[in-house]
XYZ file of C-alpha atoms in Angstrom:
721
model
C 1.929 -30.611 7.935
C -0.689 -32.507 6.386
C -3.441 -30.224 6.840
C -1.984 -27.907 3.599
C -1.302 -31.354 2.038
C 0.802 -31.483 1.491
C 3.730 -34.271 2.971
C 7.250 -34.566 4.029
C 7.626 -37.229 1.333
C 6.067 -33.895 -1.435
C 8.623 -31.083 0.326
C 11.317 -32.882 -0.939
C 13.949 -31.690 -3.792
C 13.357 -33.801 -6.523
C 15.896 -34.378 -9.725
C 13.748 -35.677 -11.845
C 10.525 -37.124 -13.208
C 8.892 -40.320 -14.126
C 8.843 -39.080 -17.782
C 13.312 -37.978 -16.727
C 12.836 -33.697 -16.668
C 14.179 -31.296 -14.238
C 11.476 -30.674 -11.241
C 11.899 -29.243 -8.417
C 9.171 -30.271 -5.639
C 7.834 -27.530 -3.266
C 10.386 -27.464 -1.249
C 13.229 -26.028 -4.022
C 10.916 -23.278 -4.708
C 10.436 -22.235 -1.075
C 14.637 -22.294 -1.055
C 14.580 -20.044 -4.501
C 12.095 -17.890 -3.025
C 13.517 -17.595 0.225
C 17.705 -16.897 -1.450
C 15.585 -13.904 -3.835
C 14.691 -12.530 -0.746
C 17.692 -12.129 1.171
C 19.409 -11.180 -2.564
C 16.868 -8.107 -2.606
C 18.293 -8.020 1.053
C 22.086 -7.599 0.060
C 20.605 -4.376 -2.718
C 18.697 -2.139 -0.300
C 22.178 -2.640 2.141
C 24.089 -1.227 -0.805
C 21.937 1.072 -1.903
C 21.628 2.784 1.094
C 25.346 2.869 1.500
C 25.178 4.678 -1.792
C 22.812 7.595 -0.771
C 24.576 7.152 2.658
C 27.865 8.355 0.900
C 26.286 11.197 -1.222
C 28.489 14.858 -0.033
C 26.091 16.963 1.655
C 27.817 19.817 2.774
C 24.937 22.469 3.753
C 24.962 23.626 7.508
C 21.040 24.724 6.520
C 20.075 21.681 5.671
C 21.272 19.571 7.549
C 19.986 20.779 10.741
C 15.973 20.896 9.012
C 16.518 17.316 8.283
C 17.151 16.275 11.599
C 14.375 17.634 12.325
C 12.316 16.467 10.059
C 14.369 13.041 10.654
C 12.807 13.415 14.687
C 10.213 14.157 14.388
C 8.786 11.002 11.924
C 10.681 8.533 14.353
C 8.985 10.305 17.688
C 6.074 9.589 15.407
C 6.547 5.668 14.603
C 7.699 5.382 17.989
C 4.408 6.869 19.959
C 2.813 4.716 17.129
C 4.504 1.391 17.282
C 3.332 1.795 20.853
C -0.075 2.116 20.642
C -0.347 -0.343 17.839
C 1.774 -2.985 20.164
C -0.991 -3.056 23.023
C -3.886 -3.781 20.567
C -1.807 -6.544 18.462
C -1.287 -7.495 22.223
C -4.303 -8.246 23.102
C -5.533 -9.418 19.825
C -2.753 -12.120 19.499
C -4.058 -13.265 23.381
C -7.799 -13.441 21.723
C -5.650 -15.185 18.556
C -4.462 -17.585 21.203
C -7.415 -17.758 23.072
C -10.452 -18.224 19.939
C -8.533 -19.436 16.331
C -8.108 -21.333 14.836
C -10.323 -23.287 17.522
C -11.209 -22.519 20.763
C -8.235 -23.273 23.179
C -10.830 -25.771 25.430
C -11.369 -27.391 22.366
C -6.876 -29.375 23.276
C -5.014 -27.892 20.092
C -2.892 -25.525 22.600
C 0.184 -25.504 20.480
C -2.021 -24.585 16.886
C -3.472 -21.364 19.153
C -0.075 -20.369 19.932
C 1.554 -21.218 16.177
C -1.276 -18.506 14.559
C -0.786 -16.522 17.910
C 3.470 -15.950 17.307
C 2.971 -15.846 13.229
C 0.540 -13.198 14.209
C 2.622 -11.351 16.163
C 5.815 -12.174 13.736
C 3.499 -10.556 10.805
C 2.954 -7.568 12.757
C 6.375 -7.587 13.417
C 8.017 -7.164 9.771
C 5.475 -4.896 9.066
C 6.614 -2.478 11.849
C 10.257 -2.817 10.628
C 9.765 -2.310 7.117
C 7.976 1.129 7.487
C 10.555 2.242 10.033
C 13.703 0.854 7.453
C 11.735 2.985 4.916
C 11.704 6.781 7.183
C 15.419 5.512 8.031
C 16.875 5.896 4.661
C 14.015 8.784 2.982
C 15.266 10.525 5.657
C 18.933 11.175 4.854
C 17.902 10.239 0.635
C 15.773 14.089 0.977
C 18.544 16.295 1.923
C 20.978 14.194 -0.435
C 19.100 14.373 -3.654
C 17.998 18.218 -2.498
C 22.069 18.746 -2.889
C 22.977 16.150 -6.129
C 20.584 18.669 -8.103
C 23.514 21.529 -8.046
C 25.425 19.222 -9.976
C 22.523 18.344 -11.835
C 19.176 16.153 -12.091
C 20.285 12.996 -13.119
C 21.871 12.734 -10.237
C 19.266 14.136 -8.337
C 17.243 11.608 -9.306
C 19.500 8.549 -8.762
C 19.714 9.628 -4.820
C 15.688 9.969 -5.016
C 15.223 7.188 -6.292
C 17.886 4.549 -5.012
C 16.131 5.917 -2.042
C 12.757 4.306 -2.176
C 14.368 1.203 -4.111
C 15.528 0.835 -0.120
C 11.925 0.953 0.575
C 11.042 -1.172 -2.439
C 13.993 -4.036 -1.571
C 13.225 -4.171 2.224
C 8.971 -4.225 1.697
C 8.747 -7.233 -0.512
C 11.415 -8.991 0.027
C 10.453 -9.145 4.011
C 7.057 -10.281 2.293
C 8.732 -12.719 0.198
C 10.848 -14.220 3.165
C 8.033 -13.813 5.495
C 5.678 -15.757 4.171
C 8.121 -18.624 2.893
C 9.291 -19.036 6.294
C 5.942 -19.312 7.730
C 4.590 -21.771 5.733
C 8.012 -24.298 4.834
C 7.526 -24.181 9.020
C 4.387 -24.991 9.698
C 2.794 -26.697 6.462
C -0.373 -25.105 7.608
C -2.368 -22.172 5.160
C -4.264 -20.764 8.117
C -1.450 -19.988 10.433
C 0.047 -18.088 7.569
C -3.314 -16.203 6.720
C -3.221 -15.365 10.492
C 0.337 -14.261 9.434
C -1.122 -12.186 6.915
C -4.251 -11.186 9.665
C -0.492 -9.368 11.520
C 0.997 -7.887 8.837
C -2.905 -6.490 7.419
C -4.111 -5.156 11.238
C -0.622 -3.019 12.169
C -0.725 -2.264 8.161
C -4.208 -0.914 8.536
C -3.826 1.808 11.039
C -0.080 2.272 10.133
C -1.676 3.965 7.275
C -4.487 4.903 8.683
C -2.545 6.808 11.451
C 0.548 8.035 8.622
C -1.993 9.896 6.509
C -3.926 11.891 9.192
C -0.694 13.359 10.847
C -0.103 14.131 6.600
C -2.231 15.460 6.338
C -3.476 17.684 9.235
C 0.197 19.609 8.882
C -0.284 19.856 4.569
C -3.868 21.292 4.494
C -2.929 23.547 8.073
C -0.653 24.327 6.419
C -1.118 25.362 3.102
C -4.431 27.643 4.629
C -2.410 29.433 6.405
C 0.617 29.859 4.452
C -0.575 30.664 0.796
C -4.384 31.234 1.363
C -3.700 33.628 3.828
C -0.798 34.786 3.579
C 0.652 34.505 0.508
C 3.912 32.657 0.866
C 5.468 29.871 -1.126
C 4.652 26.266 0.422
C 8.354 26.055 1.780
C 8.228 29.142 3.279
C 10.968 28.523 7.082
C 8.190 30.702 8.391
C 5.591 29.270 7.957
C 5.229 26.224 11.591
C 3.780 23.509 10.083
C 6.500 23.150 7.269
C 8.196 20.149 9.452
C 5.736 19.021 10.569
C 4.259 18.362 6.580
C 7.792 17.280 5.624
C 7.207 14.439 8.334
C 3.840 13.691 6.960
C 5.171 13.268 3.270
C 7.630 9.788 5.579
C 5.485 8.659 7.755
C 2.106 9.070 5.171
C 3.681 7.645 1.750
C 6.844 6.243 3.368
C 6.156 4.106 5.932
C 1.834 3.833 5.354
C 2.372 3.084 1.602
C 4.799 -0.016 2.826
C 2.927 -0.924 4.566
C -0.197 -0.575 2.605
C 1.998 -2.820 -0.138
C 3.601 -5.196 1.981
C 0.075 -6.814 3.425
C -1.268 -6.812 0.102
C 1.831 -8.854 -1.917
C 1.511 -11.329 1.865
C -2.930 -11.061 1.490
C -2.316 -12.174 -2.202
C 0.327 -14.906 -1.728
C -1.011 -16.593 1.414
C -4.785 -16.168 -0.791
C -3.309 -17.807 -3.588
C -1.683 -20.562 -1.044
C -4.665 -21.316 0.793
C -6.387 -22.744 -2.775
C -3.146 -23.313 -4.210
C -2.152 -26.328 -1.392
C -6.442 -27.121 -1.670
C -5.985 -28.183 -4.760
C -2.327 -30.120 -3.762
C -4.744 -31.788 -1.310
C -7.125 -33.125 -3.193
C -4.944 -33.886 -6.564
C -1.384 -34.742 -5.245
C 1.884 -33.370 -5.346
C 3.035 -30.040 -4.479
C 2.974 -28.235 -8.089
C 0.323 -25.238 -7.304
C 1.855 -24.614 -4.439
C 5.885 -23.906 -6.160
C 4.030 -22.251 -8.849
C 3.394 -19.458 -6.286
C 7.130 -19.363 -4.618
C 7.636 -19.761 -8.003
C 6.371 -16.632 -10.177
C 6.460 -14.470 -6.985
C 10.369 -15.147 -7.008
C 10.645 -14.170 -9.927
C 8.872 -11.146 -9.659
C 11.117 -10.379 -7.026
C 13.905 -10.785 -8.973
C 12.524 -8.904 -11.781
C 12.303 -5.789 -9.565
C 15.248 -6.726 -8.086
C 17.353 -5.808 -11.921
C 14.980 -3.750 -12.401
C 15.843 -1.428 -10.210
C 19.519 -2.408 -10.472
C 19.691 -0.696 -13.943
C 17.431 2.381 -13.597
C 19.221 5.652 -14.910
C 17.778 8.485 -16.948
C 17.808 8.564 -20.031
C 19.759 11.867 -22.308
C 15.998 13.621 -22.931
C 16.379 14.229 -18.501
C 12.768 13.129 -17.812
C 12.456 11.747 -14.447
C 9.176 10.906 -15.654
C 9.588 8.757 -17.901
C 12.467 7.142 -16.264
C 10.251 6.154 -13.451
C 8.146 4.429 -15.988
C 10.603 2.352 -18.086
C 11.766 1.044 -15.158
C 8.406 -0.064 -14.664
C 7.412 -1.118 -18.201
C 11.030 -3.323 -18.433
C 10.730 -4.981 -15.012
C 7.015 -6.050 -16.335
C 9.053 -7.880 -19.674
C 11.000 -8.671 -17.641
C 8.554 -10.501 -14.536
C 7.125 -12.348 -17.945
C 10.233 -13.416 -19.802
C 11.335 -15.040 -16.276
C 8.018 -17.016 -15.447
C 7.190 -17.987 -19.322
C 10.739 -19.755 -19.545
C 10.382 -21.044 -15.898
C 6.771 -22.443 -16.833
C 8.292 -24.198 -19.913
C 11.896 -25.362 -17.883
C 9.465 -26.669 -14.643
C 6.563 -27.398 -16.368
C 4.435 -25.628 -14.812
C 0.770 -24.977 -16.053
C 0.061 -22.743 -18.676
C -3.052 -20.841 -17.934
C -1.543 -20.169 -14.663
C 1.417 -18.269 -16.830
C -1.504 -16.509 -18.223
C -4.141 -15.857 -15.864
C -0.881 -14.220 -14.006
C 0.464 -12.190 -16.889
C -3.215 -11.111 -17.500
C -3.088 -9.723 -14.104
C 0.099 -8.208 -14.279
C -0.533 -6.772 -17.485
C -3.876 -5.204 -16.860
C -2.595 -3.908 -12.962
C 0.077 -2.056 -15.971
C -3.519 -0.188 -17.724
C -4.937 1.457 -14.923
C -1.884 2.924 -14.061
C -1.832 4.260 -17.332
C -5.351 5.404 -16.539
C -4.819 7.306 -13.422
C -1.694 8.684 -15.028
C -4.922 9.763 -17.633
C -6.687 11.654 -15.231
C -4.028 12.924 -13.245
C -1.268 13.646 -14.991
C -1.062 17.985 -16.150
C -0.006 16.727 -18.511
C -3.424 15.366 -19.586
C -7.231 17.252 -20.300
C -8.507 16.411 -17.006
C -6.359 18.957 -14.867
C -5.453 21.111 -17.217
C -9.472 21.504 -17.226
C -10.074 21.217 -13.557
C -7.215 24.316 -13.919
C -9.577 26.573 -15.439
C -12.402 25.670 -14.353
C -10.333 27.531 -10.493
C -10.426 30.909 -12.098
C -14.440 30.464 -11.697
C -13.879 29.759 -8.029
C -12.828 27.246 -5.476
C -16.777 25.818 -5.850
C -15.909 24.573 -9.816
C -12.387 22.946 -8.898
C -14.624 21.476 -6.967
C -17.043 20.157 -9.433
C -14.401 19.508 -11.208
C -12.792 17.283 -9.086
C -15.852 15.010 -8.187
C -16.757 14.912 -11.764
C -13.462 13.120 -13.266
C -12.905 11.391 -10.109
C -16.131 9.528 -10.837
C -15.012 8.903 -14.198
C -12.295 7.190 -13.791
C -13.227 4.365 -11.317
C -14.602 2.868 -15.170
C -11.007 2.123 -16.149
C -9.985 0.930 -13.200
C -12.970 -1.359 -12.869
C -12.771 -2.497 -16.368
C -10.097 -4.038 -16.007
C -9.979 -5.663 -12.781
C -13.061 -6.931 -13.719
C -11.540 -8.156 -17.013
C -9.153 -9.825 -15.003
C -10.850 -11.120 -12.947
C -13.404 -12.314 -15.983
C -9.915 -14.108 -18.123
C -8.108 -15.536 -15.039
C -11.173 -17.522 -14.344
C -11.719 -18.260 -17.078
C -8.768 -19.465 -18.497
C -8.165 -21.274 -15.320
C -11.667 -23.059 -15.773
C -10.839 -25.767 -18.220
C -8.504 -27.413 -15.283
C -11.401 -28.511 -13.810
C -11.696 -28.543 -9.857
C -10.910 -24.363 -7.733
C -8.838 -24.396 -10.385
C -10.668 -21.506 -11.471
C -10.554 -19.658 -8.726
C -6.597 -20.561 -8.453
C -6.488 -18.072 -11.258
C -7.541 -14.901 -9.699
C -5.188 -15.070 -7.161
C -2.525 -16.105 -9.376
C -3.634 -13.290 -11.338
C -3.679 -11.031 -8.003
C 0.241 -12.226 -7.259
C 1.090 -11.395 -11.352
C 0.039 -7.877 -10.896
C 2.012 -7.240 -7.651
C 4.968 -9.251 -8.560
C 6.657 -5.871 -10.075
C 5.430 -5.071 -6.239
C 9.217 -4.069 -5.943
C 9.641 -1.994 -8.592
C 6.229 0.024 -7.547
C 7.243 0.920 -4.192
C 10.329 1.612 -5.634
C 8.964 4.221 -7.447
C 6.047 5.157 -4.984
C 8.952 6.112 -1.834
C 10.472 8.296 -4.444
C 7.625 10.645 -4.290
C 7.835 11.364 -0.847
C 11.688 12.146 -1.106
C 12.163 14.855 -3.578
C 8.639 16.764 -2.224
C 10.957 17.140 0.599
C 14.635 17.498 -1.698
C 12.204 20.663 -3.106
C 11.729 21.853 0.691
C 14.944 21.637 1.509
C 16.820 23.664 -1.227
C 13.844 25.991 -1.408
C 15.469 26.392 2.779
C 19.032 25.353 2.141
C 19.066 28.999 -0.329
C 20.907 26.883 -2.997
C 19.159 29.157 -5.903
C 16.773 29.321 -8.444
C 18.075 26.864 -10.768
C 18.885 23.785 -8.103
C 14.671 24.493 -7.120
C 14.001 24.187 -10.545
C 15.713 20.592 -10.483
C 13.342 19.305 -7.680
C 10.803 20.926 -8.905
C 11.026 18.546 -12.669
C 11.598 15.595 -9.695
C 8.315 16.587 -7.413
C 6.283 16.943 -10.769
C 7.091 13.495 -11.835
C 6.773 12.081 -8.323
C 3.395 13.484 -7.788
C 2.152 12.068 -11.513
C 3.730 8.190 -10.763
C 2.865 8.061 -6.929
C -0.452 8.708 -9.057
C -0.016 5.619 -10.776
C 0.945 3.569 -7.897
C -1.972 4.684 -6.238
C -3.932 3.381 -9.427
C -1.956 0.053 -9.483
C -2.160 -0.496 -5.609
C -5.992 0.171 -5.627
C -6.467 -3.364 -8.239
C -3.718 -5.106 -6.754
C -5.807 -4.487 -3.754
C -9.480 -5.922 -6.229
C -7.929 -8.972 -7.340
C -6.326 -9.940 -3.684
C -9.423 -9.403 -1.852
C -11.476 -12.029 -4.789
C -8.824 -13.946 -4.338
C -9.024 -13.619 -0.387
C -13.316 -14.283 -1.046
C -11.995 -17.695 -3.151
C -10.431 -18.688 0.378
C -12.940 -17.849 2.917
C -15.115 -19.922 0.643
C -12.168 -23.266 1.230
C -11.880 -21.738 4.910
C -15.457 -22.624 4.778
C -16.040 -25.843 3.195
C -12.576 -27.277 5.620
C -14.524 -27.069 8.091
C -17.967 -27.878 6.856
C -15.800 -31.205 6.779
C -14.032 -31.429 9.507
C -17.246 -31.101 11.864
C -19.381 -33.571 9.351
C -21.742 -31.448 7.816
C -20.479 -32.170 4.649
C -18.676 -35.975 3.453
C -15.388 -35.878 2.365
C -15.049 -33.924 -1.312
C -18.731 -32.127 -1.256
C -19.022 -28.488 -0.965
C -20.499 -26.610 1.738
C -20.083 -23.683 0.143
C -19.726 -22.677 -4.105
C -21.314 -18.904 -4.301
C -23.382 -16.415 -2.985
C -26.897 -16.452 -3.667
C -27.408 -12.437 -4.032
C -31.391 -13.680 -3.920
C -30.859 -15.447 -0.794
C -31.592 -12.594 1.720
C -28.897 -13.011 4.020
C -26.119 -12.800 1.242
C -28.166 -9.882 1.049
C -28.075 -8.865 3.849
C -25.322 -8.854 4.059
C -24.068 -7.392 0.895
C -25.468 -4.273 2.141
C -23.749 -3.834 5.189
C -20.954 -4.716 3.492
C -21.072 -1.817 1.342
C -22.095 0.935 3.702
C -18.657 0.033 5.777
C -16.298 1.391 2.906
C -18.517 4.445 3.768
C -18.186 5.225 6.678
C -14.857 4.088 7.447
C -13.768 7.142 4.766
C -16.001 9.876 6.285
C -14.143 8.150 10.028
C -11.339 9.606 8.854
C -11.288 12.731 7.100
C -13.262 13.208 10.096
C -9.976 12.444 11.917
C -7.688 15.255 9.182
C -10.935 17.509 9.993
C -10.167 17.647 13.730
C -6.778 17.812 14.245
C -5.888 20.170 10.718
C -8.204 22.588 12.738
C -6.556 22.662 15.659
C -3.216 23.079 13.549
C -4.433 25.975 11.608
C -5.361 27.433 14.935
C -1.673 26.645 16.651
C -0.302 28.226 13.379
C -2.052 31.389 14.554
C -0.955 31.923 17.994
C 2.177 31.497 16.567
C 1.949 33.638 13.758
C 0.390 36.177 16.231
C 2.274 35.787 19.476
C 6.233 35.559 18.158
C 7.602 38.801 17.599
C 9.041 38.910 14.033
C 8.160 35.857 13.329
C 5.470 37.114 10.267
C 7.993 39.812 8.660
C 11.158 36.725 8.442
C 13.727 38.173 10.786
C 16.733 36.506 11.106
C 17.348 34.197 13.532
C 13.438 33.769 14.724
C 12.611 30.295 14.124
C 8.588 29.193 14.814
C 8.199 26.346 17.073
C 8.418 23.426 14.543
C 7.432 20.332 17.601
C 4.616 22.533 18.681
C 2.575 21.671 15.283
C 4.766 18.082 15.098
C 3.721 17.198 18.536
C -0.200 18.386 17.728
C -0.222 16.204 14.624
C 0.690 13.153 15.952
C -1.341 13.661 19.425
C -4.191 14.029 16.705
C -3.435 11.100 14.381
C -2.637 8.623 17.211
C -6.131 9.248 19.200
C -8.464 9.498 15.373
C -6.789 6.650 13.977
C -7.487 3.752 16.111
C -11.955 4.191 15.815
C -12.664 3.742 12.612
C -10.572 0.839 11.696
C -12.334 -1.103 15.295
C -15.309 0.062 12.941
C -14.644 -2.497 10.609
C -13.700 -5.171 12.728
C -16.410 -5.190 14.831
C -18.960 -5.395 11.914
C -17.070 -7.529 10.305
C -17.688 -9.724 13.960
C -20.871 -8.601 14.451
C -22.423 -9.871 10.341
C -21.002 -13.477 10.433
C -22.264 -14.172 14.279
C -25.702 -12.836 13.364
C -25.274 -14.075 9.745
C -22.861 -16.917 9.913
C -21.627 -17.552 6.523
C -24.037 -16.543 4.228
C -23.999 -13.031 5.932
C -20.075 -12.518 5.123
C -20.132 -13.878 1.842
C -22.079 -11.505 1.097
C -20.540 -8.652 3.003
C -17.411 -9.616 0.831
C -18.728 -8.886 -1.740
C -20.464 -5.484 -1.005
C -17.839 -4.057 0.798
C -14.552 -4.728 -2.232
C -17.226 -3.172 -4.837
C -18.455 -0.706 -2.786
C -14.697 -0.513 -1.237
C -12.843 -0.326 -4.943
C -15.007 2.325 -5.905
C -14.391 4.495 -3.460
C -10.371 3.761 -3.214
C -10.646 4.681 -7.475
C -12.607 7.788 -6.957
C -10.774 9.261 -3.938
C -6.984 8.209 -5.606
C -7.953 10.325 -8.465
C -9.735 13.462 -7.615
C -6.910 13.799 -5.360
C -4.462 13.028 -7.380
C -6.085 16.029 -10.380
C -7.023 18.419 -7.252
C -2.716 18.224 -6.291
C -1.500 18.589 -10.150
C -4.486 20.813 -10.719
C -2.690 23.480 -8.068
C 0.545 22.477 -9.787
C -0.204 23.111 -12.805
C -1.288 26.821 -11.793
C 1.655 27.455 -10.367
C 3.652 26.889 -12.972
C 2.597 30.230 -14.984
C -1.225 28.945 -16.255
C -4.384 29.982 -15.669
C -3.409 33.631 -13.854
C 0.062 31.483 -11.755
C 0.936 32.305 -8.556
C -1.533 34.405 -6.434
C -4.485 34.756 -8.619
C -7.786 33.567 -7.553
C -6.895 30.707 -10.318
C -4.613 29.799 -8.054
C -6.451 30.417 -4.446
C -9.766 27.947 -5.741
C -6.705 25.359 -7.137
C -4.933 25.140 -3.592
C -8.789 24.245 -1.595
C -8.985 22.348 -4.153
C -6.136 20.233 -3.328
C -7.324 20.684 0.578
C -10.143 18.603 -0.363
C -8.290 16.268 -2.354
C -5.423 15.562 0.018
C -7.856 13.409 2.402
C -8.746 11.818 -0.489
C -5.594 11.028 -1.714
C -3.536 10.468 0.974
C -5.426 9.152 3.958
C -8.984 7.346 3.000
C -8.830 5.833 -0.491
C -5.442 4.262 0.564
C -6.669 2.798 3.476
C -9.802 1.388 1.553
C -7.515 -1.168 0.524
C -5.821 -2.367 3.657
C -9.896 -2.283 5.410
C -11.329 -4.452 2.871
C -8.085 -7.321 3.272
C -8.218 -7.006 6.640
C -12.085 -7.811 7.085
C -11.576 -10.608 4.573
C -9.087 -12.344 6.433
C -10.961 -11.852 9.417
C -13.821 -13.752 7.488
C -11.704 -16.555 6.305
C -9.854 -17.140 10.301
C -13.129 -16.632 11.683
C -14.935 -19.507 8.981
C -15.007 -22.009 11.380
C -16.481 -20.322 14.224
C -18.683 -18.606 12.295
C -19.915 -21.592 10.983
C -21.360 -23.052 13.940
C -21.650 -20.041 16.117
C -24.161 -17.865 13.547
C -28.185 -16.658 15.542
C -29.350 -17.569 10.834
């Protein structure tokens, strides 16, 4: 406990302070966080029961939905088996070396760290399993509910996604609260965060490779070569495509945002605990748990009250729920700040982070919504051929990075300046609380994001179940809203990751300074590091290498998709060639769906490990060569380059996807035209951008930042330079 600067006396719940004002010690806020987490689990259970009780009687839909559910479960089980081996090796290494080598006599601390790492990985894995379980039920319910109208169908899709939102955020807050309460050690908390991040890195990468392998293969052979509909059951890759939506956009994105949420709280608690140790009390730690709990409470209220209005516009309904949740959080935290006498400047930093998150989402929406000019102009360019489709998407994708990066920059600057007058390290703590603020409504964000693949699957099931054009039109409308909102949630996730890793850079400096005092390199109260001079050649060395890592990481993932998709295209061709009557659509002729699922699974598991290992090894090499200054530069370069590429790829991919859908809706020649074929090729390029490499960069940045903080003591004493 003492290592975090928190004594047992300070953890006792207090009723009144010396002035007679009502207040709570940090234990009080931890208890509130735990209770709020349990409340979110209760809501998730109710939503799951509600979705499951919705009627479904179409035999074809039931059968295909079963294929999807079985394929997703098979992939996750195989992926988690591979990741269990990786996490087991990491846990052993952590036990031997962290927080200090085991031969130095702190065996219990090392065991505690390894246990926290495993706990983080297990919770992250469980969140993915829960999301898949409900999403593969909700897709069929959403499709059949569309026969009764768009409102019930929307509610099935949204509430199915909300199970994931409530479970993921509840688990992240509960995990952080329990680890901190039981250990009181922020370094152990970083170990828990690293467990969540390392699993999320591979889960997002593996799911992304799987889903885009199937999506690209199905589109190229089905739409471009044969001119058959997107979800035509004749296509052998169509079930794998639907499985991929779940393992990539439900389990993968859930793990990504779970990781970001845990990392933001961990970074804030590292700096908050250090401030509390210097200034006395537990005010700053209390503030982290207070705001995180109120953010989850706001999401619970937002999810429970979400409905589609009279205008029957699903995009408006989803965005309105986000704005309502934002307003609720702002009001609740303002009330808590006044009642518990917390620091108003910190509240201001949190509110700035939340506001900028919404602004980044709006900017992403502009570049990816088919009602806006960039998508429409890209669709128009498709009339001249696929080269112009690609050029337009790349260009608008690069332009789209400016507002997002300006937002992150201003959020960091304003929160820093706002909290600097408080003295000490409050300026960096302000940035970490801006990240907590931006991620405060992550429960609603995940709910919106998981809604997307559910309604996407529902659209395919409606077509395969022959539910009629009216039902397909409804599910098309829901799917279009999912694509638009998914672009917003990805922009939000990237922005949140940006602030989180800036906060983790501050946490790294705190860890280095604590290690330097412990090793006698500086006197107690002095700082070994206050920042990084970019003109220092060691810092610059790290910065150059760090800036290259996201590009290489992205390339390795996309080459994995490329290789895997080529194998699947060959398999689809084989089935159309060798299965009599398949291409003609003869009755009772069924493709070998399982062959495509198995091929996507095997290929993605083969491809997911190298890219993740490359980033981890590069971080360790730079740290042991150049020490903590080189790592400071490495993290800085990695953050800047990573945020730029993540925003570019996410928005460009979303723009190409919606340009294709805009053409398919009857514009610029419509389905089957040359513009349509060009738009499909643009979407094929964009698929691994937006669903594999782009969102995986968020986790890559977080992973290297956490490794730097955990290894700070070793980098400080064992480097070559």
